[in-house]
Amino acid sequence: MSEAQTSFTPRVFSGIQPSGGLTLGNYLGAMRRFVQWQDRGQQEGFETIFCMVDLHAITVWQDPDALRRQTRELAAGYIASGLDPAKSILFNQSQVPEHAQLAWIFNCVARMGWMQRMTQWKDKAGKNTQNASLGLFAYPALMAADILIYHATHVPVGEDQKQHVELTRDIAAKFNHDYKVDFFPETEPVIEGAATRVMSLRDGSKKMSKSDPSDMARINMTDDADTIANKIRKARTDPDALPSEAEGLEGRAEARNLVNIYAALCDSDIASVLKDVGGRQFSEFKPMLADLAVEKLSPISSEMSRLMETPDEIDRILGLGADRARAIAAPILARTYEIVGMIKS
Ligand code: AQP
């Protein structure tokens, strides 16, 4: 594990928003890596904490019934992908009020200018910033609270979340500086592996996203084999054959994306994949990719469906996870309040 601040015990935290169905991007960029961290945590003796960040999801409109279903589906996705509630702490954010309580403190530490610079804010608020929710603007302060309420030192995320984890470091540093303490760690974003940025199947310059209006732009973890094959068949590409070396993908964003997905799914890298498939046309490569995707994703989606048949069991697991999370979060919040000068009678 790389060193953040040596005085802090290593602890891993990350989360995913239940803001829609899980995508292949979430799986490759986040969830699959969470499982690797869980296994490493078991071997090396550090805690791993994974959250369904429902408070983040409502920074844009969510239908309440859909939010409940998506939160349970995300929990099912976590477990079906290999996260084990006996090994990692799994819970939904709103059940641990310390996240929102610490976020308020951080709203008072973070600066407006910092938030305005966030690319996710600019992308999601678009031109009509006056109509965006205040929550969307303050999103990174809540994310900092999610991480720092556990004194998490390492946060595995996809490329798009790097800026937010860096802001978390700034908030921790400013808090420590303003209150003359060494209380919050400066957390490391951990961005590694072949698929830290999976792109849309329709536009190689856009991230694959659950909220993309086009369902054809993404592979959902709940898509069946035919749907996956159809989406890959229709994925945008160019007319040229695949190159034999990575340099040949320059300026070919869509081609690069499909090779990247293939490499990530078979735990390889772009160069090795191109050694095997260089020279082939997409008409040949796409079915290979579809078969691989179905082989890897089908067992997860079947397990998700099975778990979704017992929503009470999912709720029970999340409740137990929330109790364990609160046991860590409550003393950290209490100490934060003390540092800030809140009186406790
Ligand atoms: N396309 C992606 N490639 C690699 N990693 C990705 N992640 C998301 N999309 C990709 C990673 O998944 C984790 C959870 O992300 P999130 O759901 O909390 O928020 P997001 O990054 O905003 O994901 P979406 O799918 O784009 O959600 P919406 O559409 O609701 O905004 C993060 O670690 C993220 O990096």
Tab-separated table of C-alpha atoms and ligand atoms in Angstrom:
chain	number	residue	atom	x	y	z
A	1	MET	CA	0.000	0.000	0.000
A	2	SER	CA	1.428	3.424	-0.870
A	3	GLU	CA	1.991	5.841	1.978
A	4	ALA	CA	-0.491	8.666	2.503
A	5	GLN	CA	0.316	9.862	5.988
A	6	THR	CA	2.163	7.255	7.919
A	7	SER	CA	0.437	8.133	11.199
A	8	PHE	CA	-2.926	6.910	9.897
A	9	THR	CA	-3.878	3.262	9.836
A	10	PRO	CA	-4.575	2.211	6.248
A	11	ARG	CA	-8.309	2.044	5.544
A	12	VAL	CA	-10.079	1.869	2.193
A	13	PHE	CA	-13.376	3.596	1.395
A	14	SER	CA	-15.293	4.028	-1.833
A	15	GLY	CA	-18.873	4.409	-3.020
A	16	ILE	CA	-21.186	4.324	-6.008
A	17	GLN	CA	-24.358	6.340	-6.538
A	18	PRO	CA	-27.620	4.409	-6.857
A	19	SER	CA	-28.625	6.901	-9.511
A	20	GLY	CA	-29.508	4.341	-12.156
A	21	GLY	CA	-28.585	0.817	-13.148
A	22	LEU	CA	-24.957	-0.224	-12.732
A	23	THR	CA	-22.858	0.027	-15.875
A	24	LEU	CA	-19.864	-1.842	-17.167
A	25	GLY	CA	-17.936	1.373	-16.412
A	26	ASN	CA	-18.886	1.174	-12.731
A	27	TYR	CA	-17.992	-2.502	-12.685
A	28	LEU	CA	-14.568	-2.241	-14.344
A	29	GLY	CA	-13.605	1.176	-12.990
A	30	ALA	CA	-14.821	0.644	-9.452
A	31	MET	CA	-16.568	-2.497	-8.251
A	32	ARG	CA	-14.165	-5.089	-9.549
A	33	ARG	CA	-11.334	-3.169	-7.976
A	34	PHE	CA	-13.230	-2.933	-4.683
A	35	VAL	CA	-13.188	-6.730	-4.589
A	36	GLN	CA	-9.410	-6.748	-5.158
A	37	TRP	CA	-9.002	-4.261	-2.310
A	38	GLN	CA	-11.240	-6.352	-0.078
A	39	ASP	CA	-9.029	-9.384	-0.680
A	40	ARG	CA	-5.931	-7.367	-0.024
A	41	GLY	CA	-7.480	-5.934	3.123
A	42	GLN	CA	-8.124	-9.437	4.379
A	43	GLN	CA	-4.525	-10.446	3.758
A	44	GLU	CA	-2.874	-7.303	5.075
A	45	GLY	CA	-5.315	-6.628	7.903
A	46	PHE	CA	-6.947	-3.341	6.977
A	47	GLU	CA	-10.608	-2.426	6.786
A	48	THR	CA	-12.525	-1.948	3.527
A	49	ILE	CA	-15.724	0.096	3.535
A	50	PHE	CA	-18.049	0.346	0.513
A	51	CYS	CA	-21.106	2.517	0.391
A	52	MET	CA	-24.182	3.139	-1.733
A	53	VAL	CA	-24.119	6.925	-1.760
A	54	ASP	CA	-27.843	7.633	-1.876
A	55	LEU	CA	-27.449	11.174	-0.497
A	56	HIS	CA	-25.271	11.922	-3.511
A	57	ALA	CA	-27.815	10.398	-5.884
A	58	ILE	CA	-30.507	12.921	-4.893
A	59	THR	CA	-28.344	15.881	-5.932
A	60	VAL	CA	-30.228	15.335	-9.198
A	61	TRP	CA	-33.902	14.272	-9.229
A	62	GLN	CA	-34.584	10.643	-8.299
A	63	ASP	CA	-37.995	9.065	-8.228
A	64	PRO	CA	-38.330	7.672	-4.647
A	65	ASP	CA	-39.432	4.167	-5.680
A	66	ALA	CA	-36.692	4.004	-8.288
A	67	LEU	CA	-34.116	5.153	-5.736
A	68	ARG	CA	-35.135	2.371	-3.325
A	69	ARG	CA	-34.936	-0.225	-6.097
A	70	GLN	CA	-31.618	1.086	-7.427
A	71	THR	CA	-30.077	1.134	-3.943
A	72	ARG	CA	-30.994	-2.507	-3.387
A	73	GLU	CA	-29.843	-3.379	-6.902
A	74	LEU	CA	-26.514	-1.699	-6.262
A	75	ALA	CA	-26.135	-3.649	-3.016
A	76	ALA	CA	-26.951	-6.813	-4.960
A	77	GLY	CA	-24.347	-5.794	-7.560
A	78	TYR	CA	-21.706	-5.305	-4.874
A	79	ILE	CA	-22.369	-8.723	-3.377
A	80	ALA	CA	-22.745	-10.508	-6.727
A	81	SER	CA	-19.398	-9.056	-7.837
A	82	GLY	CA	-17.679	-10.569	-4.815
A	83	LEU	CA	-17.956	-8.080	-1.971
A	84	ASP	CA	-18.665	-10.050	1.161
A	85	PRO	CA	-20.521	-8.334	4.026
A	86	ALA	CA	-18.496	-10.454	6.435
A	87	LYS	CA	-15.240	-9.059	5.027
A	88	SER	CA	-16.163	-5.500	4.013
A	89	ILE	CA	-18.553	-3.011	5.557
A	90	LEU	CA	-21.421	-2.507	3.069
A	91	PHE	CA	-24.134	0.060	3.760
A	92	ASN	CA	-26.124	2.943	2.325
A	93	GLN	CA	-24.944	6.419	3.188
A	94	SER	CA	-28.227	7.844	4.525
A	95	GLN	CA	-28.255	5.281	7.350
A	96	VAL	CA	-25.098	6.789	8.778
A	97	PRO	CA	-26.012	10.401	9.613
A	98	GLU	CA	-22.416	11.257	10.476
A	99	HIS	CA	-21.725	11.630	6.716
A	100	ALA	CA	-24.162	14.543	6.436
A	101	GLN	CA	-23.072	16.010	9.773
A	102	LEU	CA	-19.411	16.098	8.804
A	103	ALA	CA	-20.366	17.392	5.354
A	104	TRP	CA	-21.836	20.478	7.010
A	105	ILE	CA	-18.551	21.200	8.761
A	106	PHE	CA	-16.754	20.744	5.435
A	107	ASN	CA	-19.207	23.089	3.711
A	108	CYS	CA	-17.802	25.682	6.088
A	109	VAL	CA	-14.184	24.718	5.365
A	110	ALA	CA	-14.323	24.373	1.561
A	111	ARG	CA	-14.346	27.521	-0.604
A	112	MET	CA	-16.895	28.386	-3.287
A	113	GLY	CA	-14.091	28.790	-5.823
A	114	TRP	CA	-12.915	25.222	-5.220
A	115	MET	CA	-16.385	23.862	-5.974
A	116	GLN	CA	-16.778	26.048	-9.060
A	117	ARG	CA	-13.676	24.511	-10.578
A	118	MET	CA	-14.994	20.936	-10.393
A	119	THR	CA	-15.519	19.532	-13.866
A	120	GLN	CA	-18.352	17.257	-12.723
A	121	TRP	CA	-20.235	20.339	-11.454
A	122	LYS	CA	-19.686	22.082	-14.780
A	123	ASP	CA	-20.748	18.990	-16.744
A	124	LYS	CA	-23.811	18.143	-14.687
A	125	ALA	CA	-25.067	21.676	-14.021
A	126	GLY	CA	-24.518	22.621	-17.656
A	127	LYS	CA	-25.218	26.199	-18.663
A	128	ASN	CA	-28.167	26.604	-16.319
A	129	THR	CA	-26.244	26.684	-13.038
A	130	GLN	CA	-28.935	28.807	-11.375
A	131	ASN	CA	-31.327	25.910	-11.665
A	132	ALA	CA	-28.959	23.217	-10.352
A	133	SER	CA	-29.463	22.028	-6.774
A	134	LEU	CA	-27.296	23.423	-4.001
A	135	GLY	CA	-26.546	19.782	-3.190
A	136	LEU	CA	-25.000	19.243	-6.621
A	137	PHE	CA	-22.700	22.198	-6.026
A	138	ALA	CA	-21.700	20.930	-2.564
A	139	TYR	CA	-21.350	17.302	-3.768
A	140	PRO	CA	-17.543	17.218	-3.312
A	141	ALA	CA	-17.797	18.360	0.337
A	142	LEU	CA	-20.149	15.459	1.056
A	143	MET	CA	-17.769	13.141	-0.760
A	144	ALA	CA	-14.905	14.429	1.399
A	145	ALA	CA	-17.028	13.686	4.456
A	146	ASP	CA	-17.772	10.154	3.185
A	147	ILE	CA	-14.067	9.478	3.031
A	148	LEU	CA	-12.812	11.369	6.050
A	149	ILE	CA	-15.537	10.252	8.491
A	150	TYR	CA	-13.641	6.932	8.400
A	151	HIS	CA	-10.160	8.467	8.229
A	152	ALA	CA	-9.868	6.520	4.981
A	153	THR	CA	-6.375	6.688	3.537
A	154	HIS	CA	-7.017	5.122	0.125
A	155	VAL	CA	-9.962	5.587	-2.227
A	156	PRO	CA	-10.174	3.410	-5.340
A	157	VAL	CA	-12.076	5.361	-7.995
A	158	GLY	CA	-12.359	5.778	-11.747
A	159	GLU	CA	-10.466	8.576	-13.497
A	160	ASP	CA	-13.494	10.922	-13.395
A	161	GLN	CA	-13.451	11.068	-9.599
A	162	LYS	CA	-9.766	11.980	-9.248
A	163	GLN	CA	-10.489	15.690	-8.959
A	164	HIS	CA	-12.961	15.097	-6.127
A	165	VAL	CA	-10.493	13.000	-4.140
A	166	GLU	CA	-7.874	15.708	-4.636
A	167	LEU	CA	-10.362	18.232	-3.281
A	168	THR	CA	-10.871	15.935	-0.293
A	169	ARG	CA	-7.151	16.281	0.369
A	170	ASP	CA	-7.455	20.077	0.166
A	171	ILE	CA	-10.355	20.070	2.627
A	172	ALA	CA	-8.440	17.814	5.047
A	173	ALA	CA	-5.349	20.019	4.762
A	174	LYS	CA	-7.310	23.246	5.328
A	175	PHE	CA	-9.179	21.784	8.302
A	176	ASN	CA	-5.910	20.550	9.851
A	177	HIS	CA	-4.274	23.919	9.181
A	178	ASP	CA	-7.148	26.116	10.401
A	179	TYR	CA	-7.626	24.162	13.631
A	180	LYS	CA	-3.905	23.416	14.087
A	181	VAL	CA	-4.392	19.666	14.273
A	182	ASP	CA	-3.237	16.598	12.372
A	183	PHE	CA	-6.658	15.008	12.549
A	184	PHE	CA	-7.685	14.153	8.988
A	185	PRO	CA	-5.469	12.103	6.659
A	186	GLU	CA	-4.594	13.341	3.193
A	187	THR	CA	-6.240	10.558	1.261
A	188	GLU	CA	-4.766	8.950	-1.841
A	189	PRO	CA	-6.943	8.482	-4.910
A	190	VAL	CA	-6.110	5.027	-6.250
A	191	ILE	CA	-6.633	4.926	-9.999
A	192	GLU	CA	-5.128	1.834	-11.556
A	193	GLY	CA	-5.831	-0.902	-14.052
A	194	ALA	CA	-6.911	-1.104	-17.673
A	195	ALA	CA	-10.361	0.443	-17.367
A	196	THR	CA	-10.269	3.518	-15.188
A	197	ARG	CA	-12.229	5.344	-17.895
A	198	VAL	CA	-14.651	3.268	-19.932
A	199	MET	CA	-16.183	5.358	-22.686
A	200	SER	CA	-19.662	5.497	-24.203
A	201	LEU	CA	-20.342	2.943	-26.946
A	202	ARG	CA	-21.846	5.729	-29.050
A	203	ASP	CA	-19.253	8.446	-28.552
A	204	GLY	CA	-15.636	7.670	-27.670
A	205	SER	CA	-15.114	11.138	-26.190
A	206	LYS	CA	-17.808	10.696	-23.505
A	207	LYS	CA	-17.645	8.559	-20.376
A	208	MET	CA	-19.970	5.553	-20.187
A	209	SER	CA	-22.531	6.738	-17.694
A	210	LYS	CA	-25.698	5.410	-16.077
A	211	SER	CA	-27.484	8.685	-16.707
A	212	ASP	CA	-26.667	8.847	-20.445
A	213	PRO	CA	-30.025	9.335	-22.179
A	214	SER	CA	-29.120	6.622	-24.701
A	215	ASP	CA	-29.254	3.090	-23.322
A	216	MET	CA	-27.208	1.991	-26.357
A	217	ALA	CA	-24.292	4.045	-24.999
A	218	ARG	CA	-23.723	1.697	-22.077
A	219	ILE	CA	-23.727	-1.922	-21.052
A	220	ASN	CA	-25.846	-2.365	-17.940
A	221	MET	CA	-24.915	-5.081	-15.482
A	222	THR	CA	-28.490	-6.358	-15.811
A	223	ASP	CA	-28.459	-6.585	-19.634
A	224	ASP	CA	-29.054	-10.084	-20.989
A	225	ALA	CA	-26.707	-11.807	-23.438
A	226	ASP	CA	-28.613	-10.710	-26.557
A	227	THR	CA	-28.753	-7.096	-25.430
A	228	ILE	CA	-25.022	-7.042	-24.672
A	229	ALA	CA	-24.215	-8.576	-28.072
A	230	ASN	CA	-26.542	-6.141	-29.840
A	231	LYS	CA	-25.046	-3.088	-28.107
A	232	ILE	CA	-21.510	-4.194	-28.963
A	233	ARG	CA	-22.496	-4.953	-32.563
A	234	LYS	CA	-23.958	-1.447	-32.884
A	235	ALA	CA	-21.094	0.262	-31.033
A	236	ARG	CA	-19.573	3.055	-33.051
A	237	THR	CA	-16.222	2.215	-34.656
A	238	ASP	CA	-14.215	3.239	-37.712
A	239	PRO	CA	-13.769	1.302	-40.961
A	240	ASP	CA	-10.083	0.368	-40.407
A	241	ALA	CA	-8.776	-2.948	-39.130
A	242	LEU	CA	-7.328	-3.129	-35.615
A	243	PRO	CA	-3.653	-2.190	-35.340
A	244	SER	CA	-1.013	-4.511	-33.913
A	245	GLU	CA	0.370	-1.892	-31.545
A	246	ALA	CA	-1.156	0.643	-29.147
A	247	GLU	CA	0.184	3.630	-31.154
A	248	GLY	CA	-2.136	2.596	-33.959
A	249	LEU	CA	-5.112	3.529	-31.769
A	250	GLU	CA	-4.109	7.226	-31.712
A	251	GLY	CA	-7.070	9.339	-32.793
A	252	ARG	CA	-9.347	6.262	-32.794
A	253	ALA	CA	-11.217	6.776	-29.524
A	254	GLU	CA	-13.988	4.260	-30.199
A	255	ALA	CA	-11.578	1.544	-31.305
A	256	ARG	CA	-9.389	2.178	-28.280
A	257	ASN	CA	-12.397	1.929	-25.979
A	258	LEU	CA	-13.466	-1.480	-27.268
A	259	VAL	CA	-9.918	-2.856	-27.045
A	260	ASN	CA	-9.614	-1.384	-23.570
A	261	ILE	CA	-12.837	-3.056	-22.433
A	262	TYR	CA	-11.636	-6.341	-23.884
A	263	ALA	CA	-8.283	-6.009	-22.108
A	264	ALA	CA	-9.922	-5.196	-18.777
A	265	LEU	CA	-12.391	-8.064	-19.026
A	266	CYS	CA	-9.636	-10.597	-19.630
A	267	ASP	CA	-7.244	-9.038	-17.078
A	268	SER	CA	-4.762	-8.086	-19.755
A	269	ASP	CA	-3.556	-4.840	-21.290
A	270	ILE	CA	-4.016	-3.109	-24.623
A	271	ALA	CA	-0.597	-4.076	-26.006
A	272	SER	CA	-1.085	-7.800	-25.326
A	273	VAL	CA	-4.598	-7.798	-26.741
A	274	LEU	CA	-3.440	-6.069	-29.923
A	275	LYS	CA	-0.716	-8.658	-30.380
A	276	ASP	CA	-3.499	-11.235	-30.695
A	277	VAL	CA	-6.171	-9.297	-32.553
A	278	GLY	CA	-4.121	-6.848	-34.648
A	279	GLY	CA	-5.161	-6.958	-38.310
A	280	ARG	CA	-8.727	-8.118	-37.603
A	281	GLN	CA	-11.771	-6.184	-38.715
A	282	PHE	CA	-14.390	-5.048	-36.218
A	283	SER	CA	-16.816	-7.516	-37.774
A	284	GLU	CA	-14.580	-10.220	-36.287
A	285	PHE	CA	-13.511	-8.479	-33.087
A	286	LYS	CA	-16.956	-7.357	-31.927
A	287	PRO	CA	-18.349	-10.905	-31.572
A	288	MET	CA	-15.198	-11.869	-29.637
A	289	LEU	CA	-15.776	-8.952	-27.294
A	290	ALA	CA	-19.487	-9.748	-26.960
A	291	ASP	CA	-18.729	-13.371	-26.015
A	292	LEU	CA	-16.178	-12.295	-23.445
A	293	ALA	CA	-18.508	-9.679	-21.943
A	294	VAL	CA	-21.368	-12.169	-21.684
A	295	GLU	CA	-19.080	-14.790	-20.146
A	296	LYS	CA	-17.886	-12.357	-17.458
A	297	LEU	CA	-21.107	-10.459	-16.764
A	298	SER	CA	-23.801	-13.147	-16.954
A	299	PRO	CA	-22.909	-14.879	-13.681
A	300	ILE	CA	-22.984	-11.499	-11.924
A	301	SER	CA	-26.325	-10.460	-13.366
A	302	SER	CA	-27.917	-13.851	-12.532
A	303	GLU	CA	-26.686	-13.558	-8.978
A	304	MET	CA	-28.015	-9.989	-8.787
A	305	SER	CA	-31.459	-11.196	-9.892
A	306	ARG	CA	-31.381	-13.952	-7.303
A	307	LEU	CA	-30.442	-11.521	-4.524
A	308	MET	CA	-33.136	-9.074	-5.623
A	309	GLU	CA	-35.763	-11.726	-4.916
A	310	THR	CA	-35.173	-11.187	-1.183
A	311	PRO	CA	-35.079	-7.408	-0.669
A	312	ASP	CA	-35.563	-7.847	3.103
A	313	GLU	CA	-32.306	-9.759	3.251
A	314	ILE	CA	-30.540	-6.952	1.374
A	315	ASP	CA	-31.988	-4.414	3.816
A	316	ARG	CA	-30.834	-6.538	6.740
A	317	ILE	CA	-27.264	-6.668	5.361
A	318	LEU	CA	-27.256	-2.904	4.820
A	319	GLY	CA	-28.579	-2.310	8.345
A	320	LEU	CA	-25.805	-4.409	9.885
A	321	GLY	CA	-23.231	-2.644	7.710
A	322	ALA	CA	-24.561	0.751	8.827
A	323	ASP	CA	-24.158	-0.252	12.502
A	324	ARG	CA	-20.546	-1.212	11.875
A	325	ALA	CA	-19.908	1.974	9.909
A	326	ARG	CA	-21.405	4.136	12.674
A	327	ALA	CA	-19.144	2.503	15.231
A	328	ILE	CA	-16.168	3.992	13.336
A	329	ALA	CA	-17.807	7.260	12.263
A	330	ALA	CA	-19.372	8.401	15.549
A	331	PRO	CA	-16.137	8.909	17.535
A	332	ILE	CA	-14.500	10.682	14.564
A	333	LEU	CA	-17.459	13.066	14.318
A	334	ALA	CA	-17.476	13.616	18.099
A	335	ARG	CA	-13.786	14.545	18.028
A	336	THR	CA	-14.361	16.826	15.013
A	337	TYR	CA	-17.102	18.688	16.892
A	338	GLU	CA	-14.773	19.053	19.857
A	339	ILE	CA	-11.969	20.424	17.680
A	340	VAL	CA	-14.352	22.902	16.055
A	341	GLY	CA	-15.609	24.098	19.459
A	342	MET	CA	-19.086	22.631	19.725
A	343	ILE	CA	-20.250	22.191	23.326
A	344	LYS	CA	-21.507	18.779	24.350
A	345	SER	CA	-23.589	18.719	27.557
B	1	AQP	N1	-17.191	5.030	-17.427
B	1	AQP	C1	-16.515	4.762	-16.332
B	1	AQP	N2	-15.279	4.224	-16.411
B	1	AQP	C2	-14.582	3.919	-15.285
B	1	AQP	N3	-15.045	4.169	-14.045
B	1	AQP	C3	-16.264	4.709	-13.919
B	1	AQP	N4	-17.008	5.057	-12.858
B	1	AQP	C4	-18.186	5.570	-13.275
B	1	AQP	N5	-18.247	5.563	-14.611
B	1	AQP	C5	-17.062	5.036	-15.049
B	1	AQP	C6	-16.565	4.915	-11.494
B	1	AQP	O1	-17.599	4.293	-10.751
B	1	AQP	C7	-17.583	4.813	-9.417
B	1	AQP	C8	-18.944	5.248	-9.032
B	1	AQP	O2	-19.362	6.323	-9.810
B	1	AQP	P1	-20.735	7.018	-9.448
B	1	AQP	O3	-21.846	6.175	-9.867
B	1	AQP	O4	-20.784	7.370	-8.041
B	1	AQP	O5	-20.697	8.372	-10.203
B	1	AQP	P2	-20.260	8.705	-11.629
B	1	AQP	O6	-18.789	8.655	-11.734
B	1	AQP	O7	-20.904	10.029	-11.914
B	1	AQP	O8	-20.891	7.532	-12.515
B	1	AQP	P3	-21.970	7.625	-13.607
B	1	AQP	O9	-22.275	6.246	-14.099
B	1	AQP	O10	-21.572	8.622	-14.644
B	1	AQP	O11	-23.232	8.133	-12.789
B	1	AQP	P4	-24.211	9.289	-13.135
B	1	AQP	O12	-24.614	9.067	-14.557
B	1	AQP	O13	-25.355	9.147	-12.168
B	1	AQP	O14	-23.463	10.550	-12.933
B	1	AQP	C9	-16.560	5.942	-9.382
B	1	AQP	O15	-15.364	5.450	-8.824
B	1	AQP	C10	-16.380	6.282	-10.825
B	1	AQP	O16	-15.100	6.803	-11.080
